[in-house]
Amino acid sequence: MKHKFLLRVLGVFSTLALLIAALPLAPVSAAASIILSPNSGPAGSLVNFSIATDLTSGTAWILFNGVQLTSATVNGGNASGSFTVPTTVTRGTYTVSTLGLETNASAIFTVTPSITLASATGYVGDNIAVTGSGFTPSTTVNFYLSGSTTPFATTSSSSTGTISTTITIPAAKKGTLSITANDGGTPGTAPVNFIINPKITLSSSSPGVGDSITITGTGFYDGAVQIAIDSGAAVNAGVSVGSNGSFTATYEIPALTRGSHTLKVNDAWNNNAQVTFDIAQKITLTPNTGNVGTSVTVRGSGFNTTGTITLTYFGQSVTVTLSNGTFTTTFVIPGVQAGAYTISATDGSVTSTATLTVTTNITMSPTNNASTPGNVGQEITINGSGLKANDTVLVTFDSAQVTITPSPIVDSNGDFSLKFNVPATTAGPHTITVISGTTSKTFTFFVEGTAPATPAPLTPEMGLKAKQPVVFDWDDVTDPSGVTYVLEIAADQNFTNMLYQIKDLTESGYTMTDAQKLESVSSDSPYWWRVKAVDGAGNASAYTGAGSFTVGFSLDLPTWATYVLIGIGGLLLLALGFWLGRRNADY
């Protein structure tokens, strides 16, 4: 039984072996590979691939990060094709793999950011639209010029790593700019090129002849700047192109006729740009503000090449001859009220206007200063123009109103004129204010501070007896501001015992009144007198030296009594004569 069991087991294994040997052998799978060209690039870029496999036929599917993009047919163990990197992917590494082969292959593709400019050429200062993809989502993206580590523009990426913004082309010399962008990762974008061309701008598109305009240039290369108008000769602008390809020059428009003209700028390398401007009719006033009597120069340009223009101002019209479309003339502002007035010029075809502002003006004559002062009583003349007609004019001297007759009034032309004399005041500066309507003007007038000469005393003479009433006399003193005198009479030489001080004497002498009768004194205790001069500004001379005099006895009688005494005296003399005659006869 045991042997039978063994025989049976052997039979089963033998049968199985024969069956296994009879089965066909399956082929061994061959290895596959995929090659990418390029193996890095931006989202949206085209990538070529080639597949090598031992299979002679079949279909290979291409997956990008697990997402099927395209397929390729295997022929003789090879397949090839291309695919576009999805535009939604951001910076990083991604797996490109095959599907459909018995043994699939894979490779690594690196997505880098990229930018595209809407324009590849233009000027400094242009605003250029920029789009980009493949950046780190929601991060700052900086723009750089090749070789620079300082960004010239900045934006932010979207949540999908794209950008859409506008950048301003920075100052640079003529040539090609390489622009890159980076979100802080490595690498940045490949450079894109932007070609800079030269450009000029003018501060005015319609200047007048003689105007100074500013020319601004960008995108030039190097060297001195040359400027030419129309087909004229180039002139040196006096400036050179800067290191960033820019310059600024001031240029005076030459004599040109009305119409369109071309201004051209060249650098030392003959890089050039031009701009068109128009010469329009124009008049300028120098000055454009003034008062009555001011001379105004009018210059015009941009009119007819020949012929005349009619210039109109303040209701007057004059004809001026044109020369190459320009003219120059002058006029004087007439008597008018202050305000803005239109000055116009026309050649019959075109007209140009300018505004002249007439201002108020108040003057005083004479004027002076501390070195050359005036005096009390001096006549002052004040003239005004540009004021409101029929307004009254008020003058104050140190805030006190000056009375002027008749009261000054502004006439219909806005003018007035008045005179007054400087009132009595002290030496030094004083304020004269003139007010008319809402206009006022203040002047400073200096009054002299020189004292007048000391008077020379005449009578009573030194040490003599004076008759009652005592008469005092001294030499005249003169002064431009007028003179008064102060007479002092005292009982002592030091004038401590003052008997009389008589002020404001206008004459160079004084006779004492009955009320001022002096008592008789001897030569041992005489009276003393002195006098000084005071001018209109209060400047006083020194007193004269003290002079002494005495006064004898005097009998004051009424007039009738005097005549009675004279009559009695006459009778007595007659009686005495008669008596003497009789006596002589007796002898």
Coordinates of C-alpha atoms in Angstrom, one line a residue:
M1 CA 0.0 0.0 0.0
K2 CA 2.8 2.2 0.8
H3 CA 4.5 1.8 -2.5
K4 CA 1.3 2.4 -4.3
F5 CA 1.0 5.8 -2.6
L6 CA 4.4 6.8 -3.6
L7 CA 3.8 5.8 -7.2
R8 CA 0.7 7.9 -7.2
V9 CA 2.6 11.0 -5.9
L10 CA 5.3 10.6 -8.4
G11 CA 2.7 10.3 -11.1
V12 CA 1.0 13.6 -10.1
F13 CA 4.3 15.5 -10.1
S14 CA 5.3 14.0 -13.4
T15 CA 2.0 15.1 -14.9
L16 CA 2.4 18.6 -13.6
A17 CA 5.9 18.8 -14.9
L18 CA 4.8 17.7 -18.3
L19 CA 2.0 20.3 -18.2
I20 CA 4.4 23.1 -17.2
A21 CA 6.8 22.1 -19.9
A22 CA 4.0 22.2 -22.4
L23 CA 3.0 25.8 -21.6
P24 CA 4.5 28.5 -23.9
L25 CA 7.0 30.8 -22.3
A26 CA 5.9 34.6 -21.9
P27 CA 8.4 37.1 -23.1
V28 CA 10.4 39.2 -20.6
S29 CA 9.4 42.9 -20.5
A30 CA 12.0 45.3 -21.9
A31 CA 13.1 48.7 -20.1
A32 CA 11.7 52.0 -21.5
S33 CA 13.1 55.6 -21.4
I34 CA 11.9 59.2 -22.1
I35 CA 14.0 62.2 -23.0
L36 CA 12.7 65.8 -22.7
S37 CA 14.0 68.7 -24.8
P38 CA 14.2 71.1 -23.1
N39 CA 14.0 69.7 -19.6
S40 CA 13.1 73.1 -18.1
G41 CA 11.2 76.1 -19.1
P42 CA 8.2 78.3 -18.4
A43 CA 4.6 77.4 -18.2
G44 CA 3.0 77.3 -21.6
S45 CA 6.3 76.4 -23.3
L46 CA 6.6 73.6 -26.0
V47 CA 8.6 70.5 -24.9
N48 CA 9.7 67.8 -27.3
F49 CA 10.0 64.2 -26.1
S50 CA 11.4 60.9 -27.4
I51 CA 10.6 57.4 -26.1
A52 CA 12.7 54.3 -26.5
T53 CA 11.2 50.9 -25.9
D54 CA 11.6 47.3 -27.0
L55 CA 8.1 47.1 -28.2
T56 CA 7.8 47.4 -31.9
S57 CA 4.3 48.9 -31.9
G58 CA 1.7 50.4 -29.5
T59 CA 0.6 53.7 -28.1
A60 CA 2.4 55.7 -25.4
W61 CA 0.5 58.3 -23.4
I62 CA 2.3 61.3 -21.9
L63 CA 1.4 62.5 -18.4
F64 CA 2.5 65.7 -16.8
N65 CA 2.4 65.5 -13.1
G66 CA -0.2 62.7 -13.5
V67 CA -2.3 64.6 -15.9
Q68 CA -2.6 63.1 -19.4
L69 CA -1.5 65.7 -22.1
T70 CA -0.9 63.8 -25.4
S71 CA 0.0 60.4 -26.9
A72 CA 2.6 59.0 -29.3
T73 CA 2.6 56.0 -31.5
V74 CA 5.4 53.5 -31.0
N75 CA 7.0 52.4 -34.2
G76 CA 10.0 50.0 -34.2
G77 CA 10.6 50.6 -30.5
N78 CA 10.6 54.5 -30.7
A79 CA 8.0 57.2 -30.2
S80 CA 8.3 61.0 -30.3
G81 CA 6.2 64.1 -30.1
S82 CA 5.7 67.3 -28.2
F83 CA 3.5 68.7 -25.5
T84 CA 2.7 72.2 -24.0
V85 CA 3.5 72.7 -20.3
P86 CA 0.2 73.6 -18.6
T87 CA -0.1 77.3 -18.1
T88 CA -1.5 76.8 -14.6
V89 CA 1.6 75.3 -13.1
T90 CA 4.0 77.4 -10.9
R91 CA 7.7 77.4 -10.3
G92 CA 9.1 73.9 -9.3
T93 CA 9.9 70.4 -10.5
Y94 CA 7.3 68.1 -12.1
T95 CA 7.3 64.5 -13.3
V96 CA 6.7 63.7 -17.0
S97 CA 5.8 60.0 -17.3
T98 CA 4.5 57.5 -19.9
L99 CA 1.4 55.3 -19.7
G100 CA 0.5 52.4 -21.9
L101 CA 3.8 50.7 -22.1
E102 CA 4.5 47.4 -20.3
T103 CA 7.3 49.2 -18.6
N104 CA 6.7 53.0 -18.3
A105 CA 9.4 55.7 -18.2
S106 CA 9.6 59.1 -16.4
A107 CA 11.7 62.3 -16.5
I108 CA 11.8 65.5 -14.5
F109 CA 10.8 68.9 -16.0
T110 CA 11.6 72.1 -14.1
V111 CA 9.1 75.0 -14.5
T112 CA 10.6 78.4 -14.4
P113 CA 8.8 81.8 -14.4
S114 CA 8.6 83.9 -17.6
I115 CA 7.4 87.3 -18.7
T116 CA 6.2 88.8 -22.0
L117 CA 6.2 92.4 -23.0
A118 CA 3.4 93.8 -25.1
S119 CA 5.9 95.9 -27.1
A120 CA 9.5 95.2 -27.8
T121 CA 10.5 98.8 -28.7
G122 CA 9.7 102.3 -27.6
Y123 CA 10.9 105.2 -25.4
V124 CA 12.0 106.0 -21.9
G125 CA 8.9 106.6 -19.9
D126 CA 6.6 104.4 -21.9
N127 CA 4.1 102.3 -20.0
I128 CA 4.4 98.7 -21.3
A129 CA 2.0 96.0 -20.4
V130 CA 3.6 92.8 -19.0
T131 CA 2.2 89.3 -18.5
G132 CA 3.9 86.4 -16.9
S133 CA 3.4 83.0 -15.4
G134 CA 5.2 80.3 -13.3
F135 CA 5.8 82.5 -10.3
T136 CA 5.4 81.5 -6.7
P137 CA 1.7 82.2 -6.0
S138 CA 0.8 85.4 -4.1
T139 CA 4.2 86.8 -3.8
T140 CA 6.1 90.0 -4.7
V141 CA 7.7 90.0 -8.2
N142 CA 10.5 92.5 -8.9
F143 CA 11.6 93.7 -12.3
Y144 CA 15.3 94.3 -13.0
L145 CA 17.5 95.6 -15.8
S146 CA 20.2 93.2 -16.7
G147 CA 23.2 93.6 -14.4
S148 CA 21.3 95.5 -11.7
T149 CA 20.3 94.3 -8.3
T150 CA 17.9 97.2 -7.7
P151 CA 14.4 96.7 -9.0
F152 CA 12.8 99.4 -11.1
A153 CA 9.3 98.1 -10.9
T154 CA 7.3 95.7 -8.6
T155 CA 4.0 93.8 -8.8
S156 CA 2.4 90.8 -7.1
S157 CA 1.6 87.3 -8.5
S158 CA -1.8 85.8 -8.4
S159 CA -2.9 82.7 -6.5
T160 CA -2.0 80.7 -9.7
G161 CA 1.4 82.4 -10.1
T162 CA 0.5 84.7 -13.0
I163 CA 1.2 88.4 -13.3
S164 CA -0.4 91.1 -15.4
T165 CA 0.9 94.6 -14.8
T166 CA 2.3 97.7 -16.5
I167 CA 5.9 98.8 -16.1
T168 CA 7.5 102.2 -16.9
I169 CA 10.6 102.0 -19.0
P170 CA 13.4 103.6 -16.9
A171 CA 16.0 106.1 -18.2
A172 CA 18.6 104.5 -20.3
K173 CA 20.9 105.1 -23.3
K174 CA 19.8 104.2 -26.8
G175 CA 20.1 100.4 -27.3
T176 CA 18.6 97.2 -26.0
L177 CA 17.5 96.8 -22.4
S178 CA 17.4 93.2 -21.0
I179 CA 14.6 93.0 -18.5
T180 CA 14.1 90.1 -16.0
A181 CA 11.7 89.4 -13.2
N182 CA 12.1 87.4 -10.1
D183 CA 9.9 86.4 -7.1
G184 CA 13.0 85.7 -5.0
G185 CA 13.4 82.1 -6.2
T186 CA 16.1 80.6 -8.4
P187 CA 16.3 81.0 -11.3
G188 CA 14.5 84.2 -12.4
T189 CA 12.9 84.7 -15.7
A190 CA 14.9 84.6 -18.9
P191 CA 15.6 88.2 -20.1
V192 CA 13.3 89.8 -22.6
N193 CA 14.6 92.6 -24.7
F194 CA 13.2 96.2 -25.1
I195 CA 14.8 98.5 -27.7
I196 CA 15.2 102.2 -26.5
N197 CA 14.9 104.9 -29.1
P198 CA 15.7 108.6 -28.7
K199 CA 12.9 111.0 -27.9
I200 CA 12.5 114.7 -27.2
T201 CA 9.7 116.8 -25.7
L202 CA 9.2 120.6 -25.4
S203 CA 7.9 122.5 -22.5
S204 CA 5.6 124.3 -24.9
S205 CA 4.0 123.1 -28.1
S206 CA 3.2 126.6 -29.3
P207 CA 6.0 129.0 -28.1
G208 CA 6.5 132.5 -29.3
V209 CA 9.5 134.0 -30.8
G210 CA 12.0 134.9 -28.1
D211 CA 10.5 132.4 -25.6
S212 CA 12.9 130.2 -23.7
I213 CA 11.6 126.7 -23.8
T214 CA 13.0 123.5 -22.1
I215 CA 14.0 120.6 -24.3
T216 CA 14.0 117.2 -22.5
G217 CA 15.7 114.3 -24.3
T218 CA 15.8 110.6 -23.4
G219 CA 17.2 107.5 -25.0
F220 CA 20.3 109.3 -26.6
Y221 CA 23.7 107.8 -26.4
D222 CA 26.6 110.2 -25.7
G223 CA 28.3 113.5 -26.4
A224 CA 27.2 117.1 -27.0
V225 CA 23.7 118.0 -27.9
Q226 CA 23.1 119.8 -31.2
I227 CA 19.8 121.5 -32.0
A228 CA 18.4 122.5 -35.4
I229 CA 15.2 124.2 -36.5
D230 CA 13.7 123.1 -39.8
S231 CA 16.5 122.8 -42.3
G232 CA 18.7 125.3 -40.5
A233 CA 22.2 124.8 -39.2
A234 CA 22.6 122.9 -36.0
V235 CA 23.7 124.8 -32.9
N236 CA 25.4 123.6 -29.8
A237 CA 22.8 123.5 -26.9
G238 CA 25.5 123.8 -24.3
V239 CA 24.8 120.5 -22.6
S240 CA 25.8 116.9 -23.1
V241 CA 23.9 113.6 -22.8
G242 CA 24.1 112.2 -19.3
S243 CA 25.1 108.7 -18.2
N244 CA 21.4 107.6 -18.4
G245 CA 21.0 108.9 -21.9
S246 CA 19.0 112.0 -20.9
F247 CA 19.6 115.7 -21.1
T248 CA 17.7 119.0 -20.4
A249 CA 18.5 122.1 -22.4
T250 CA 17.1 125.6 -22.5
Y251 CA 16.6 127.0 -26.0
E252 CA 15.4 130.4 -27.1
I253 CA 13.0 130.3 -30.1
P254 CA 14.5 132.4 -32.9
A255 CA 12.6 134.6 -35.3
L256 CA 10.2 132.4 -37.1
T257 CA 7.0 133.0 -39.0
R258 CA 3.6 131.8 -37.9
G259 CA 3.0 128.1 -38.6
S260 CA 4.5 124.6 -38.0
H261 CA 8.2 124.1 -37.5
T262 CA 10.4 121.1 -36.7
L263 CA 13.0 121.0 -34.0
K264 CA 15.7 118.2 -34.3
V265 CA 18.2 117.1 -31.8
N266 CA 21.4 115.0 -32.5
D267 CA 23.9 113.5 -30.1
A268 CA 27.6 112.9 -31.0
W269 CA 26.7 109.5 -32.5
N270 CA 24.1 111.0 -34.8
N271 CA 21.3 109.5 -32.8
N272 CA 18.4 111.9 -33.3
A273 CA 14.8 112.7 -32.6
Q274 CA 12.6 115.5 -33.7
V275 CA 9.3 117.1 -32.7
T276 CA 7.0 119.5 -34.4
F277 CA 5.8 122.8 -32.8
D278 CA 3.7 125.7 -33.9
I279 CA 4.6 129.4 -33.8
A280 CA 1.4 131.3 -32.9
Q281 CA 0.8 135.0 -32.8
K282 CA 1.8 136.4 -29.5
I283 CA 2.5 139.7 -27.8
T284 CA 4.4 140.2 -24.5
L285 CA 4.5 143.3 -22.3
T286 CA 7.6 144.4 -20.4
P287 CA 6.7 145.1 -17.6
N288 CA 3.2 143.7 -17.5
T289 CA 2.5 145.6 -14.3
G290 CA 3.0 149.3 -13.7
N291 CA 1.6 152.6 -12.6
V292 CA 0.6 155.7 -14.5
G293 CA 3.6 157.1 -16.3
T294 CA 5.3 153.7 -16.7
S295 CA 6.9 153.0 -20.1
V296 CA 5.7 149.6 -21.4
T297 CA 7.5 147.7 -24.2
V298 CA 5.3 145.6 -26.5
R299 CA 6.9 142.7 -28.5
G300 CA 5.0 140.7 -31.0
S301 CA 5.7 137.6 -33.1
G302 CA 3.9 135.1 -35.3
F303 CA 2.1 137.7 -37.4
N304 CA 2.2 138.2 -41.1
T305 CA 5.7 138.2 -42.5
T306 CA 5.3 141.8 -43.9
G307 CA 2.8 144.6 -43.5
T308 CA 1.6 146.3 -40.3
I309 CA -0.2 145.5 -37.2
T310 CA -2.7 147.6 -35.3
L311 CA -1.9 147.9 -31.6
T312 CA -4.7 149.0 -29.3
Y313 CA -4.3 150.1 -25.7
F314 CA -6.4 152.3 -23.4
G315 CA -8.7 153.3 -26.2
Q316 CA -5.9 154.4 -28.5
S317 CA -4.8 152.6 -31.7
V318 CA -1.4 152.9 -33.4
T319 CA 0.1 151.2 -36.5
V320 CA 3.4 149.4 -36.3
T321 CA 5.4 148.0 -39.2
L322 CA 6.1 144.2 -39.2
S323 CA 9.5 142.6 -39.9
N324 CA 9.6 138.9 -40.5
G325 CA 6.3 138.6 -38.5
T326 CA 7.7 140.5 -35.5
F327 CA 7.4 144.1 -34.1
T328 CA 8.6 146.1 -31.1
T329 CA 7.1 149.3 -29.8
T330 CA 6.5 151.2 -26.5
F331 CA 3.9 153.3 -24.9
V332 CA 3.4 155.1 -21.6
I333 CA 0.5 154.2 -19.3
P334 CA -1.9 157.2 -19.3
G335 CA -3.9 158.5 -16.4
V336 CA -6.3 155.7 -15.6
Q337 CA -7.7 154.0 -12.5
A338 CA -5.9 150.9 -11.2
G339 CA -7.1 147.6 -12.7
A340 CA -6.4 145.0 -15.5
Y341 CA -6.5 146.3 -19.1
T342 CA -6.3 144.3 -22.3
I343 CA -3.7 145.2 -24.9
S344 CA -4.4 143.8 -28.4
A345 CA -2.5 143.5 -31.7
T346 CA -3.9 142.4 -35.0
D347 CA -2.5 142.0 -38.5
G348 CA -6.0 141.7 -40.0
S349 CA -5.9 137.9 -40.0
V350 CA -5.0 137.0 -36.5
T351 CA -5.2 138.8 -33.1
S352 CA -3.2 138.4 -29.9
T353 CA -3.9 140.0 -26.6
A354 CA -2.0 140.5 -23.3
T355 CA -3.1 141.8 -19.9
L356 CA -1.5 144.9 -18.4
T357 CA -2.2 145.5 -14.7
V358 CA -2.2 149.2 -13.7
T359 CA -1.4 149.7 -10.0
T360 CA -2.0 152.6 -7.7
N361 CA 0.9 154.9 -7.0
I362 CA 1.3 157.6 -4.4
T363 CA 4.6 159.7 -4.3
M364 CA 5.8 162.4 -2.0
S365 CA 8.3 165.2 -2.8
P366 CA 10.7 166.0 -1.4
T367 CA 11.8 162.8 0.3
N368 CA 14.7 162.8 2.8
N369 CA 16.5 160.7 5.3
A370 CA 18.4 161.2 8.6
S371 CA 21.5 162.4 6.7
T372 CA 19.6 165.1 4.7
P373 CA 16.6 166.1 6.9
G374 CA 13.9 168.7 6.1
N375 CA 12.5 171.3 8.3
V376 CA 9.3 172.5 9.9
G377 CA 7.3 174.6 7.5
Q378 CA 8.7 172.9 4.4
E379 CA 6.2 172.5 1.6
I380 CA 5.4 168.8 0.8
T381 CA 3.8 167.8 -2.5
I382 CA 1.9 164.5 -2.8
N383 CA 0.7 163.1 -6.1
G384 CA -1.4 160.0 -6.6
S385 CA -2.6 157.9 -9.6
G386 CA -4.6 154.8 -10.3
L387 CA -7.1 155.6 -7.6
K388 CA -10.9 155.5 -7.6
A389 CA -12.4 158.6 -9.1
N390 CA -14.1 161.0 -6.7
D391 CA -12.6 159.4 -3.6
T392 CA -11.4 161.9 -0.9
V393 CA -7.8 162.0 0.1
L394 CA -6.8 162.2 3.8
V395 CA -3.3 163.1 5.0
T396 CA -2.1 162.6 8.6
F397 CA 1.1 163.7 10.2
D398 CA 2.0 161.5 13.2
S399 CA -1.7 160.4 13.2
A400 CA -3.0 164.0 13.4
Q401 CA -5.0 165.0 10.4
V402 CA -3.5 167.7 8.2
T403 CA -5.9 170.4 7.2
I404 CA -5.7 171.0 3.4
T405 CA -7.8 173.6 1.7
P406 CA -9.6 172.8 -0.5
S407 CA -10.0 169.2 0.4
P408 CA -8.3 167.0 -2.2
I409 CA -10.4 164.8 -4.4
V410 CA -9.4 162.1 -6.9
D411 CA -10.2 163.2 -10.4
S412 CA -11.9 161.2 -13.2
N413 CA -8.5 159.8 -14.4
G414 CA -7.7 158.4 -10.9
D415 CA -5.2 161.2 -10.1
F416 CA -4.8 163.8 -7.3
S417 CA -2.2 166.3 -6.3
L418 CA -2.0 168.2 -3.0
K419 CA 0.4 170.4 -1.0
F420 CA 0.9 171.2 2.7
N421 CA 3.5 172.5 5.0
V422 CA 5.2 170.4 7.7
P423 CA 3.6 171.4 11.0
A424 CA 5.5 172.4 14.1
T425 CA 7.0 169.3 15.6
T426 CA 10.1 167.9 17.2
A427 CA 13.4 166.8 15.5
G428 CA 13.6 163.3 14.1
P429 CA 11.5 160.9 12.0
H430 CA 7.8 161.5 11.5
T431 CA 5.1 159.5 9.7
I432 CA 3.1 160.9 6.9
T433 CA 0.2 158.7 5.8
V434 CA -1.9 159.3 2.7
I435 CA -5.3 157.5 2.5
S436 CA -7.7 157.3 -0.4
G437 CA -10.5 154.7 -0.4
T438 CA -8.9 151.4 0.4
T439 CA -5.4 152.5 -0.6
S440 CA -2.9 154.0 1.8
K441 CA 0.7 154.9 1.6
T442 CA 3.1 155.8 4.4
F443 CA 6.2 157.9 4.2
T444 CA 8.8 158.9 6.7
F445 CA 9.9 162.5 6.9
F446 CA 12.9 163.5 8.9
V447 CA 13.0 166.9 10.7
E448 CA 16.4 168.5 11.2
G449 CA 17.8 168.7 14.7
T450 CA 20.3 171.6 14.3
A451 CA 19.9 174.4 16.8
P452 CA 19.7 178.0 15.5
A453 CA 22.5 180.5 16.2
T454 CA 22.7 182.2 19.6
P455 CA 21.4 185.8 19.4
A456 CA 23.8 188.7 20.0
P457 CA 22.5 191.0 22.8
L458 CA 22.3 194.7 22.1
T459 CA 20.4 196.6 24.9
P460 CA 20.4 197.3 27.7
E461 CA 24.1 197.4 27.6
M462 CA 26.2 195.8 30.3
G463 CA 26.3 197.8 33.6
L464 CA 24.3 200.8 32.3
K465 CA 21.2 202.3 33.9
A466 CA 18.1 201.6 31.8
K467 CA 15.0 203.8 31.6
Q468 CA 11.6 202.5 32.5
P469 CA 10.0 200.8 30.7
V470 CA 13.0 198.8 30.0
V471 CA 13.6 197.9 26.3
F472 CA 15.5 194.8 25.4
D473 CA 17.0 194.3 21.9
W474 CA 19.1 191.6 20.2
D475 CA 20.2 190.6 16.8
D476 CA 17.9 188.7 14.5
V477 CA 18.4 185.0 14.1
T478 CA 17.1 183.1 11.0
D479 CA 16.2 179.4 10.5
P480 CA 14.3 177.6 7.7
S481 CA 11.6 176.5 10.1
G482 CA 11.2 179.9 11.7
V483 CA 12.5 181.3 15.1
T484 CA 11.0 182.4 18.4
Y485 CA 12.8 183.8 21.3
V486 CA 12.9 183.2 25.1
L487 CA 13.8 186.3 27.3
E488 CA 14.7 185.8 30.9
I489 CA 15.2 188.5 33.6
A490 CA 16.5 187.6 37.0
A491 CA 17.7 189.2 40.2
D492 CA 20.9 187.2 40.2
Q493 CA 23.6 186.3 37.7
N494 CA 22.8 182.6 38.0
F495 CA 19.1 183.1 37.2
T496 CA 18.0 181.2 40.3
N497 CA 15.8 184.2 41.4
M498 CA 13.9 184.4 38.1
L499 CA 11.7 187.5 37.8
Y500 CA 10.3 187.0 34.3
Q501 CA 10.6 184.3 31.6
I502 CA 8.9 185.5 28.4
K503 CA 8.5 182.8 25.7
D504 CA 7.4 182.6 22.1
L505 CA 8.7 186.1 21.1
T506 CA 8.5 186.5 17.4
E507 CA 10.5 189.7 17.3
S508 CA 14.1 190.3 18.2
G509 CA 13.3 192.7 20.9
Y510 CA 10.9 193.3 23.8
T511 CA 9.6 196.3 25.8
M512 CA 8.4 195.6 29.3
T513 CA 4.8 196.5 30.2
D514 CA 3.6 198.6 33.0
A515 CA 2.7 195.4 34.9
Q516 CA 6.4 194.3 34.6
K517 CA 7.8 197.6 36.0
L518 CA 11.1 196.9 37.8
E519 CA 12.1 198.6 41.1
S520 CA 15.0 200.9 41.3
V521 CA 18.3 199.2 42.2
S522 CA 21.8 200.2 42.7
S523 CA 24.8 199.0 40.8
D524 CA 25.6 196.8 43.7
S525 CA 22.6 194.6 43.1
P526 CA 21.7 194.9 39.4
Y527 CA 19.2 193.1 37.3
W528 CA 20.4 190.3 34.8
W529 CA 19.0 189.4 31.4
R530 CA 19.7 186.8 28.7
V531 CA 17.9 185.5 25.6
K532 CA 17.9 182.4 23.4
A533 CA 16.5 181.4 20.0
V534 CA 14.2 178.4 19.4
D535 CA 13.4 177.1 15.9
G536 CA 10.1 175.5 14.7
A537 CA 11.3 172.0 15.5
G538 CA 12.0 173.0 19.1
N539 CA 15.8 173.1 18.7
A540 CA 17.1 175.8 21.0
S541 CA 20.3 177.8 20.9
A542 CA 22.5 178.5 23.9
Y543 CA 21.5 181.5 26.0
T544 CA 23.4 184.7 25.5
G545 CA 25.8 185.6 28.2
A546 CA 24.1 187.2 31.2
G547 CA 24.1 191.0 31.0
S548 CA 23.5 193.4 34.0
F549 CA 21.7 196.7 34.2
T550 CA 20.2 198.9 36.8
V551 CA 17.0 200.9 37.0
G552 CA 16.8 204.5 38.7
F553 CA 13.9 206.3 40.5
S554 CA 11.0 207.2 38.4
L555 CA 7.8 209.1 39.1
D556 CA 4.7 207.9 37.4
L557 CA 2.1 210.6 36.9
P558 CA -1.1 210.8 34.8
T559 CA -0.7 212.7 31.6
W560 CA -2.7 215.7 32.8
A561 CA -0.5 216.0 35.9
T562 CA 2.6 215.9 33.8
Y563 CA 1.3 218.8 31.7
V564 CA 0.4 220.8 34.9
L565 CA 3.8 220.3 36.3
I566 CA 5.4 221.4 33.0
G567 CA 3.2 224.6 33.1
I568 CA 4.1 225.3 36.7
G569 CA 7.8 224.8 35.9
G570 CA 7.5 227.2 33.0
L571 CA 5.9 229.9 35.2
L572 CA 8.5 229.5 37.9
L573 CA 11.3 229.9 35.3
L574 CA 9.5 233.1 34.0
A575 CA 9.2 234.5 37.5
L576 CA 12.9 233.7 38.2
G577 CA 13.9 235.5 35.0
F578 CA 11.9 238.5 35.9
W579 CA 13.4 238.7 39.4
L580 CA 16.9 238.4 38.1
G581 CA 16.3 241.2 35.6
R582 CA 15.0 243.6 38.3
R583 CA 17.8 242.9 40.6
N584 CA 20.4 243.6 37.9
A585 CA 18.6 246.9 37.2
D586 CA 18.9 248.1 40.8
Y587 CA 22.6 247.7 40.6

